[in-house]
Tab-separated table of C-alpha atoms in Angstrom:
chain	number	residue	atom	x	y	z
A	20	MET	CA	94.368	49.031	49.152
A	21	LEU	CA	97.734	48.836	50.142
A	22	PHE	CA	98.083	52.345	51.093
A	23	LYS	CA	95.769	55.098	53.324
A	24	LYS	CA	94.107	57.483	51.784
A	25	ASP	CA	94.822	60.477	53.447
A	26	ILE	CA	97.890	60.717	53.543
A	27	GLU	CA	100.023	64.264	54.654
A	28	PRO	CA	101.087	65.888	52.704
A	29	ARG	CA	105.125	66.633	52.052
A	30	CYS	CA	107.865	67.308	50.209
A	31	ALA	CA	110.041	64.811	52.182
A	32	TYR	CA	107.591	61.709	49.970
A	33	CYS	CA	106.638	63.918	47.236
A	34	ALA	CA	107.503	62.516	43.467
A	35	HIS	CA	109.029	66.041	42.311
A	36	GLY	CA	111.720	66.358	46.024
A	37	THR	CA	114.990	64.997	45.471
A	38	GLN	CA	116.791	64.859	48.955
A	39	LEU	CA	119.387	67.192	49.311
A	40	GLU	CA	121.497	67.460	52.643
A	41	GLY	CA	119.440	68.070	56.487
A	42	ASP	CA	116.194	68.889	56.224
A	43	SER	CA	116.481	70.739	52.489
A	44	ILE	CA	114.502	69.119	49.444
A	45	LEU	CA	115.455	70.515	45.420
A	46	CYS	CA	111.719	70.168	44.419
A	47	LYS	CA	111.183	70.521	40.353
A	48	LYS	CA	108.587	72.758	40.982
A	49	LYS	CA	109.307	75.458	43.651
A	50	GLY	CA	113.194	74.837	44.227
A	51	VAL	CA	114.654	74.130	47.188
A	52	VAL	CA	112.544	73.957	50.330
A	53	HIS	CA	111.593	72.829	53.895
A	54	SER	CA	111.677	68.782	53.942
A	55	GLY	CA	108.423	69.642	56.150
A	56	GLY	CA	106.507	71.637	54.053
A	57	HIS	CA	104.200	70.477	50.516
A	58	CYS	CA	102.451	72.400	47.677
A	59	ARG	CA	99.946	72.150	45.414
A	60	SER	CA	101.603	69.604	43.059
A	61	PHE	CA	102.261	66.913	45.791
A	62	ARG	CA	102.590	63.081	44.667
A	63	TYR	CA	102.837	60.586	46.763
A	64	ASP	CA	105.483	58.237	46.043
A	65	PRO	CA	105.348	55.344	48.452
A	66	LEU	CA	109.001	54.944	48.258
A	67	LEU	CA	110.523	57.965	49.609
A	68	ARG	CA	108.685	57.300	52.762
A	69	VAL	CA	110.439	55.898	55.606
A	70	PRO	CA	107.878	54.278	58.187
A	71	PRO	CA	108.531	54.430	61.200
A	72	PRO	CA	110.632	52.204	63.823
A	73	PRO	CA	108.905	48.997	65.452
A	74	ALA	CA	108.377	49.609	69.482
A	75	THR	CA	110.504	47.484	71.884
A	76	LEU	CA	109.259	45.230	74.311
A	77	ASP	CA	110.304	45.999	77.324
A	78	LEU	CA	110.416	42.515	79.542
A	79	SER	CA	111.951	44.200	82.835
A	80	ARG	CA	109.012	45.311	84.422
A	81	LEU	CA	107.313	41.488	83.761
A	82	LYS	CA	107.704	38.544	86.094
A	83	ASP	CA	107.666	35.075	86.253
A	84	GLU	CA	103.802	34.928	87.541
A	85	ASP	CA	103.032	36.743	84.286
A	86	PHE	CA	103.514	33.749	81.980
A	87	SER	CA	101.751	31.224	84.289
A	88	LEU	CA	98.083	30.105	83.943
C-alpha cells in the first residue's frame, strides 16, 4: 500500500479544495474555509499533501571515538 488508510482529514489536502492566500481554502462544497478544518465531503488527494522536511543530522555532538571500533 502506498498511503496510510487512516489519513487525518484536512481541507488543505482535499480534492474539493483550492489553496487561497494564507490559511484559506476555497471549497467547492462549503465556500471559503480554514485549511485545518474538514467536512463529510472530504476526499483525499495525495498530490496536495506536502510531506514534512527530513530530519537533519547534528554532527557537532559526536566525537572521533564514536566512529572507531
